GROMACS .gro file of C-alpha atoms in nm:
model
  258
    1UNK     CA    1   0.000   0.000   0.000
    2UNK     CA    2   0.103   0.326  -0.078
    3UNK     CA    3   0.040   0.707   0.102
    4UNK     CA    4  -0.225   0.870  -0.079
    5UNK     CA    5  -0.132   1.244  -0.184
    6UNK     CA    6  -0.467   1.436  -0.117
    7UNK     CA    7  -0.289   1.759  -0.337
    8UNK     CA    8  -0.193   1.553  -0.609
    9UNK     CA    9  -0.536   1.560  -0.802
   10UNK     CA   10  -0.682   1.931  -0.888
   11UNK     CA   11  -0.476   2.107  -0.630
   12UNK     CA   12  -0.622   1.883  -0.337
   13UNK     CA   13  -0.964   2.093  -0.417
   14UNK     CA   14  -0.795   2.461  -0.292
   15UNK     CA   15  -0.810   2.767  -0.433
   16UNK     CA   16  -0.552   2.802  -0.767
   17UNK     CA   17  -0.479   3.086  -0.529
   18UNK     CA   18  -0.414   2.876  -0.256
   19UNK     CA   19  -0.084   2.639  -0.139
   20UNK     CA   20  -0.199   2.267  -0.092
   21UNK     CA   21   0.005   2.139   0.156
   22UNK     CA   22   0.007   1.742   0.226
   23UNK     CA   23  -0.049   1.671   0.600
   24UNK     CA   24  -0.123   1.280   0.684
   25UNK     CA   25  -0.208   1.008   0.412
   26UNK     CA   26  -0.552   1.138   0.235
   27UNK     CA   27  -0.559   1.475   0.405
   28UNK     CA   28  -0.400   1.818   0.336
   29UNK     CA   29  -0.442   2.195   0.387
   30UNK     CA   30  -0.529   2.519   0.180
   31UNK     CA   31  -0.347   2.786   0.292
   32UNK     CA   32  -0.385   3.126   0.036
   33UNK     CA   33  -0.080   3.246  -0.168
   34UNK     CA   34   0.054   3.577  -0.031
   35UNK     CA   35  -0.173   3.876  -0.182
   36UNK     CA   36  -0.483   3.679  -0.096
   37UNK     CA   37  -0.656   3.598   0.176
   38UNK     CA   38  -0.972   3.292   0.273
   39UNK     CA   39  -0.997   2.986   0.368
   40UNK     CA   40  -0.769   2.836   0.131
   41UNK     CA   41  -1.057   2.670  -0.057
   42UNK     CA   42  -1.150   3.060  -0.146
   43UNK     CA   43  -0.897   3.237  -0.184
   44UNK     CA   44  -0.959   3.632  -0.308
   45UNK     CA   45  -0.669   3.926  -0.343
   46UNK     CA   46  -0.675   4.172  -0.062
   47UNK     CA   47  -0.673   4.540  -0.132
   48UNK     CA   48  -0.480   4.740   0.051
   49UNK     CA   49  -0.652   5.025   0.017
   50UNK     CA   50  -0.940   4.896   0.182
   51UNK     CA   51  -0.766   5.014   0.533
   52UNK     CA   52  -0.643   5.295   0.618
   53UNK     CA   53  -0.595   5.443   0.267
   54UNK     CA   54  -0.339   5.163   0.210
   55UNK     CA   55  -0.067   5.392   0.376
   56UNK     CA   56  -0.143   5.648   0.192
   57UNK     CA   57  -0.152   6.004   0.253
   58UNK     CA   58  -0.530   6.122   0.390
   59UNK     CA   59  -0.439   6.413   0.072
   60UNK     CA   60  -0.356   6.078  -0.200
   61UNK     CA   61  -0.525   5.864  -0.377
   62UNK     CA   62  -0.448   5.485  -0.336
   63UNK     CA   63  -0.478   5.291  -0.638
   64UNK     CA   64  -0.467   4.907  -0.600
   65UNK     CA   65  -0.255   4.732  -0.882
   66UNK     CA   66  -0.199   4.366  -0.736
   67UNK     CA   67  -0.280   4.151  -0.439
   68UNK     CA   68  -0.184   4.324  -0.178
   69UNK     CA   69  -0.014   4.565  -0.405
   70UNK     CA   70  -0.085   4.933  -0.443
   71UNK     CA   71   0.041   5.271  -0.546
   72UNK     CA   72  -0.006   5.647  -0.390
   73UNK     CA   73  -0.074   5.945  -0.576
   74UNK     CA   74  -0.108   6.326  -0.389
   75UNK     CA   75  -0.434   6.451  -0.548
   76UNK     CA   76  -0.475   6.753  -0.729
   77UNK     CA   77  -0.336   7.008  -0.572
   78UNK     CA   78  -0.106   6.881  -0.345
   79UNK     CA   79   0.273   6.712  -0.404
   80UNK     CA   80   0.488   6.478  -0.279
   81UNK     CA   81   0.554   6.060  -0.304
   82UNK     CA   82   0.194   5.985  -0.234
   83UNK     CA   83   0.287   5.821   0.148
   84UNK     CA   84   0.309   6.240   0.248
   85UNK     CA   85   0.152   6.522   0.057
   86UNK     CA   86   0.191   6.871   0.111
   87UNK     CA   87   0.001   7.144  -0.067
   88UNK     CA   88   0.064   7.335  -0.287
   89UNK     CA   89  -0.028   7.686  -0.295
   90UNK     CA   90  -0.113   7.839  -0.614
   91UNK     CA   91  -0.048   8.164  -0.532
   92UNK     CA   92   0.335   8.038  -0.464
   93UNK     CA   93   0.370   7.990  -0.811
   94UNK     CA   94   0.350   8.327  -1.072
   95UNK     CA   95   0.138   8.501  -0.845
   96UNK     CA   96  -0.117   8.252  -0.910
   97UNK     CA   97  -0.200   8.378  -1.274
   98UNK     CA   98  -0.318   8.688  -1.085
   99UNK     CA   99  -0.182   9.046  -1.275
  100UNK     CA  100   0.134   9.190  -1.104
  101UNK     CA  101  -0.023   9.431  -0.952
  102UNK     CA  102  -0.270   9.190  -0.801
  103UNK     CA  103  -0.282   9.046  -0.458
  104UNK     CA  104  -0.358   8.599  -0.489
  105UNK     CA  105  -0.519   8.434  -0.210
  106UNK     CA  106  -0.558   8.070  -0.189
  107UNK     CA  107  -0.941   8.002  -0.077
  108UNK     CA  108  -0.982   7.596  -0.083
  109UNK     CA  109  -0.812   7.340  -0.271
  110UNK     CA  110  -0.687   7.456  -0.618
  111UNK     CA  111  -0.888   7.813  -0.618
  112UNK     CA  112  -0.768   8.126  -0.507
  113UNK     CA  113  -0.860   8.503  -0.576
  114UNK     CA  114  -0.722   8.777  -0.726
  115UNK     CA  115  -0.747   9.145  -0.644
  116UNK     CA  116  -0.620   9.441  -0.729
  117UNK     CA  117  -0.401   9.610  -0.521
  118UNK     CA  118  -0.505   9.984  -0.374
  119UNK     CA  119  -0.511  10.255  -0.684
  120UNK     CA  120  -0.569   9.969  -0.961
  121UNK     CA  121  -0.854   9.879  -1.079
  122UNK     CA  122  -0.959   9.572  -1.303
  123UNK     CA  123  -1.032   9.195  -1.237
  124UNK     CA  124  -0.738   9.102  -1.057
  125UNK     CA  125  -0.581   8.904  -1.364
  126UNK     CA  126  -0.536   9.248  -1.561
  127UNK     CA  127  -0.467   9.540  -1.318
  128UNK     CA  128  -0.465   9.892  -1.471
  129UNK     CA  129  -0.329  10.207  -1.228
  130UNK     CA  130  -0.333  10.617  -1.328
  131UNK     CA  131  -0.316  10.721  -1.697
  132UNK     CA  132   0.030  10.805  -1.646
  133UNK     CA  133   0.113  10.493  -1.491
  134UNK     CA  134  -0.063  10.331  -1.813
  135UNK     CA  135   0.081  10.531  -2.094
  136UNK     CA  136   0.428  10.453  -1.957
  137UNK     CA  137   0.370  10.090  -1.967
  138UNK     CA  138   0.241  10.071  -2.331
  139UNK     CA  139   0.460  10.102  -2.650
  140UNK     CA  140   0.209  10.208  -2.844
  141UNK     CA  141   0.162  10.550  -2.610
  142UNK     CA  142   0.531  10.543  -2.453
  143UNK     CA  143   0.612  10.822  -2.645
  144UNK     CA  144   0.321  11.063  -2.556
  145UNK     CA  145   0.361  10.979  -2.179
  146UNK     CA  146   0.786  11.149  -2.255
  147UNK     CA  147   0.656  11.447  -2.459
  148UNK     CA  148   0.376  11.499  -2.144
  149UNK     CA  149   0.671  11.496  -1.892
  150UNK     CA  150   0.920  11.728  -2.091
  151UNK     CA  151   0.645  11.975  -2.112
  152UNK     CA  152   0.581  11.942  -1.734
  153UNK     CA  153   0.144  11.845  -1.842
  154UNK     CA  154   0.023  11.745  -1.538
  155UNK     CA  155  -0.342  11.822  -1.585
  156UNK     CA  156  -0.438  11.453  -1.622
  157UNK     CA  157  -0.205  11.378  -1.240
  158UNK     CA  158  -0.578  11.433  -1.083
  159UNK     CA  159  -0.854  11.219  -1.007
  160UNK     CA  160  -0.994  11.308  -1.353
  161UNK     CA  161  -1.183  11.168  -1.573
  162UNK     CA  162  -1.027  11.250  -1.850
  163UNK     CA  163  -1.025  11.124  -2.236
  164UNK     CA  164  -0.734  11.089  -2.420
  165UNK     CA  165  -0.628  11.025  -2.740
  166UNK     CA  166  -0.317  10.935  -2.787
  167UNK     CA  167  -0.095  10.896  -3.099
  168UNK     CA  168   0.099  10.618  -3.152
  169UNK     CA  169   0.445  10.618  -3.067
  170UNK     CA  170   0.578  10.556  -3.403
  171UNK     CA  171   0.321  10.828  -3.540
  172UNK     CA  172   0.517  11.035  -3.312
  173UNK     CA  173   0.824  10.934  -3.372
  174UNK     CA  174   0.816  10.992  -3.748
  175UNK     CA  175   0.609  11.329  -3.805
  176UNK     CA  176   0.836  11.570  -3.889
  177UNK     CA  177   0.563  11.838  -3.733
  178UNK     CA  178   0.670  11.754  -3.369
  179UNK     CA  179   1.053  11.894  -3.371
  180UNK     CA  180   0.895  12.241  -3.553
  181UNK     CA  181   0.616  12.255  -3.266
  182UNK     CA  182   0.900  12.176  -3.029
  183UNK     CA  183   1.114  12.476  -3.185
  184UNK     CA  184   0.832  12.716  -3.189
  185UNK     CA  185   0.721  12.640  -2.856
  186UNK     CA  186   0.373  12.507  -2.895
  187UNK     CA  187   0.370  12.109  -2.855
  188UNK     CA  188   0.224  12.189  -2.507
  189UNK     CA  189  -0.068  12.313  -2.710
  190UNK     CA  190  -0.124  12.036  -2.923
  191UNK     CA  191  -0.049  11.803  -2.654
  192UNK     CA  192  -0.369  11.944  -2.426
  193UNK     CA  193  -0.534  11.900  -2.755
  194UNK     CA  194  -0.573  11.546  -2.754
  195UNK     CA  195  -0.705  11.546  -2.357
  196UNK     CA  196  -1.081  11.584  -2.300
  197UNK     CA  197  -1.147  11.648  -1.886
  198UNK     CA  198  -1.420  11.551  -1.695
  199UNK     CA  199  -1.494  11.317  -1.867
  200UNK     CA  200  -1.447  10.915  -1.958
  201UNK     CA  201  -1.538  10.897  -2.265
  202UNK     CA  202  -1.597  10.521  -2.403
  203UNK     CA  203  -1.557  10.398  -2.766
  204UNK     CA  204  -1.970  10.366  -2.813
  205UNK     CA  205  -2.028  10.683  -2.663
  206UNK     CA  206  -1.827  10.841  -2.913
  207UNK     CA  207  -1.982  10.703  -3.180
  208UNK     CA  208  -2.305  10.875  -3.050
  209UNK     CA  209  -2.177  11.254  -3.063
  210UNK     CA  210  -2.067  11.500  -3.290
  211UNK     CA  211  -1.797  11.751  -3.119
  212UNK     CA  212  -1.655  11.734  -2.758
  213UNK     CA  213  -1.399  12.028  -2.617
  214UNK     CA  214  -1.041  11.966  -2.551
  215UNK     CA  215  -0.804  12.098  -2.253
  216UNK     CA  216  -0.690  12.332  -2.540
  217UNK     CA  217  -1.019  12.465  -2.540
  218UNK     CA  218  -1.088  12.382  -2.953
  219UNK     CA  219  -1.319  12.136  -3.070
  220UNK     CA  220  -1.264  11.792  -3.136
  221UNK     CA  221  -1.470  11.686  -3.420
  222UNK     CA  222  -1.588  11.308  -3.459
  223UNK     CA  223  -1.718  11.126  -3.708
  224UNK     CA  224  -1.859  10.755  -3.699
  225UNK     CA  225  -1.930  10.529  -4.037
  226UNK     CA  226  -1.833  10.183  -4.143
  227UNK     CA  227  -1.711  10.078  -3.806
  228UNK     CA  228  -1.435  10.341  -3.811
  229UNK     CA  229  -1.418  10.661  -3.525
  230UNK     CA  230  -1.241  10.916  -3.689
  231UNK     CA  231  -1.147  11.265  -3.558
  232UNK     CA  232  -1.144  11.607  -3.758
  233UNK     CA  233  -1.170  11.382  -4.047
  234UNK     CA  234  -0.802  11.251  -4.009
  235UNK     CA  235  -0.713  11.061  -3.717
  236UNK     CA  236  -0.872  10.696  -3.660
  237UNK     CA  237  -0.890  10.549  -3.305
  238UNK     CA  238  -0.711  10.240  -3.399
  239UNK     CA  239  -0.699  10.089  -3.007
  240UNK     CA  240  -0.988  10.179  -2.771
  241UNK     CA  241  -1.106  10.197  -2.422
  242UNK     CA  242  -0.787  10.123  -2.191
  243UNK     CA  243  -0.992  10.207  -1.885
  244UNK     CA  244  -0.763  10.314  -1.615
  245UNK     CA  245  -0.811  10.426  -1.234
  246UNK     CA  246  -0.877  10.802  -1.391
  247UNK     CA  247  -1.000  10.804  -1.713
  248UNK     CA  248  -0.958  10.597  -2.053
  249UNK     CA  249  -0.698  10.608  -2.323
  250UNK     CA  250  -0.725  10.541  -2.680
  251UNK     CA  251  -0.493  10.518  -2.933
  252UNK     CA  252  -0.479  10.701  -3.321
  253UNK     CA  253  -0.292  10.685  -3.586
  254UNK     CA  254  -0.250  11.073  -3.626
  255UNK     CA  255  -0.177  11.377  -3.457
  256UNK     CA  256  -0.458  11.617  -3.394
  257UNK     CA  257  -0.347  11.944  -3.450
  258UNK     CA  258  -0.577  12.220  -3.312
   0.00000   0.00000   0.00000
């Protein structure tokens, strides 16, 4: 007579997850492969992640991948190996997205707010301060903003509103007008001529009037057709209503000459 193997047929009847392990002649036990866990005859994986987060960080997301086997990931918002997450403020990073002159403030998990700082004004992802402040920081009216502070104009330094319309720089730049004005000593004038005061004056209000008075104290004429704002028949506002914390600029593509 020979030992009978109880494992030999069909795994001894355990689990194919399961170790059959030969005990006495015709009898045996199941005992579940690492990873698993039952009674041998049932043998199922265990998920980590079932208790306490698998190890995880309470701020990481466990992800089972195996019996027994998982991986950690910091959620949105938050960085590190997935075992410890710290978070990460958004406001650390580029101001948040928020404009320079913005203040960010993280709120919850991945928002935050932006706000202008005192004397700007805007949504707090584009910040605008005074007209001077503005006209400096634009190529397009750079050039204006130099020709207002070598003539010592400080009429638009108040709390306004004022209008202005501003040529470009390169307009400025080129005309061969400005260094005769200079000479003669009346680019003050013509400067004042391009500032309305009291008064913001938007891109669709303009379209709606006729004439409105300068700082010079001459008439501006305006004329609306096509789509196109034109002034004393001439100059075309090319770049329109850069609001700003005392008035609004916009931008032409000639000099008005009073």
């Amino acid at each position: 007579c020979s030992a009978i193997d109880a494992c030999e047929i069909s795994n001894g009847g355990c689990s194919a997850k399961a170790e059959c392990r030969r005990t006495t002649p015709g009898n045996r036990v199941c005992t579940c492969n690492a990873g698993y866990t039952g009674d041998g005859i049932a043998c199922i994986e265990i998920n980590p992640c079932l208790e306490n987060n698998g190890g995880c960080d309470r701020n990481a997301e466990c992800t089972q991948v195996g019996p027994n086997q998982a991986v950690c990931n910091c959620l949105k918002g938050y960085s590190g190996d997935g075992k410890r997450c710290t978070y990460i403020s958004l406001c650390s990073q580029n101001n948040g997205g928020c404009s320079e002159f913005a203040i960010c403030k993280d709120t919850e998990l991945t928002e935050r707010t932006c706000t202008c700082k005192d004397n700007y004004i805007g949504d707090g992802f584009k910040c605008r301060g005074n007209i001077f402040q503005e006209l400096l920081r634009d190529s397009n009216t750079s050039r204006f903003y130099f020709h207002l502070e070598a003539f010592s104009i400080r009429d638009i330094a108040g709390p306004g509103p004022f209008t202005l319309f501003v040529p470009r720089t390169d307009v400025l730049n080129s005309d061969p007008r400005v260094k005769n004005w200079i000479a003669r000593g009346v680019m003050a004038q013509v400067l004042r001529y391009h500032i309305v005061g009291c008064a913001s004056l938007m891109y669709n209000y303009l379209t709606t009037v006729n004439n409105i008075t300068s700082l010079h104290g001459d008439p501006i004429h305006i004329s609306y057709s096509q789509n196109s704002l034109v002034l004393n028949n001439k100059a075309e506002v090319i770049l329109s209503d850069a609001v700003s914390t005392n008035g609004v600029i916009h931008v032409i593509n000639q000099i008005l000459v009073p």
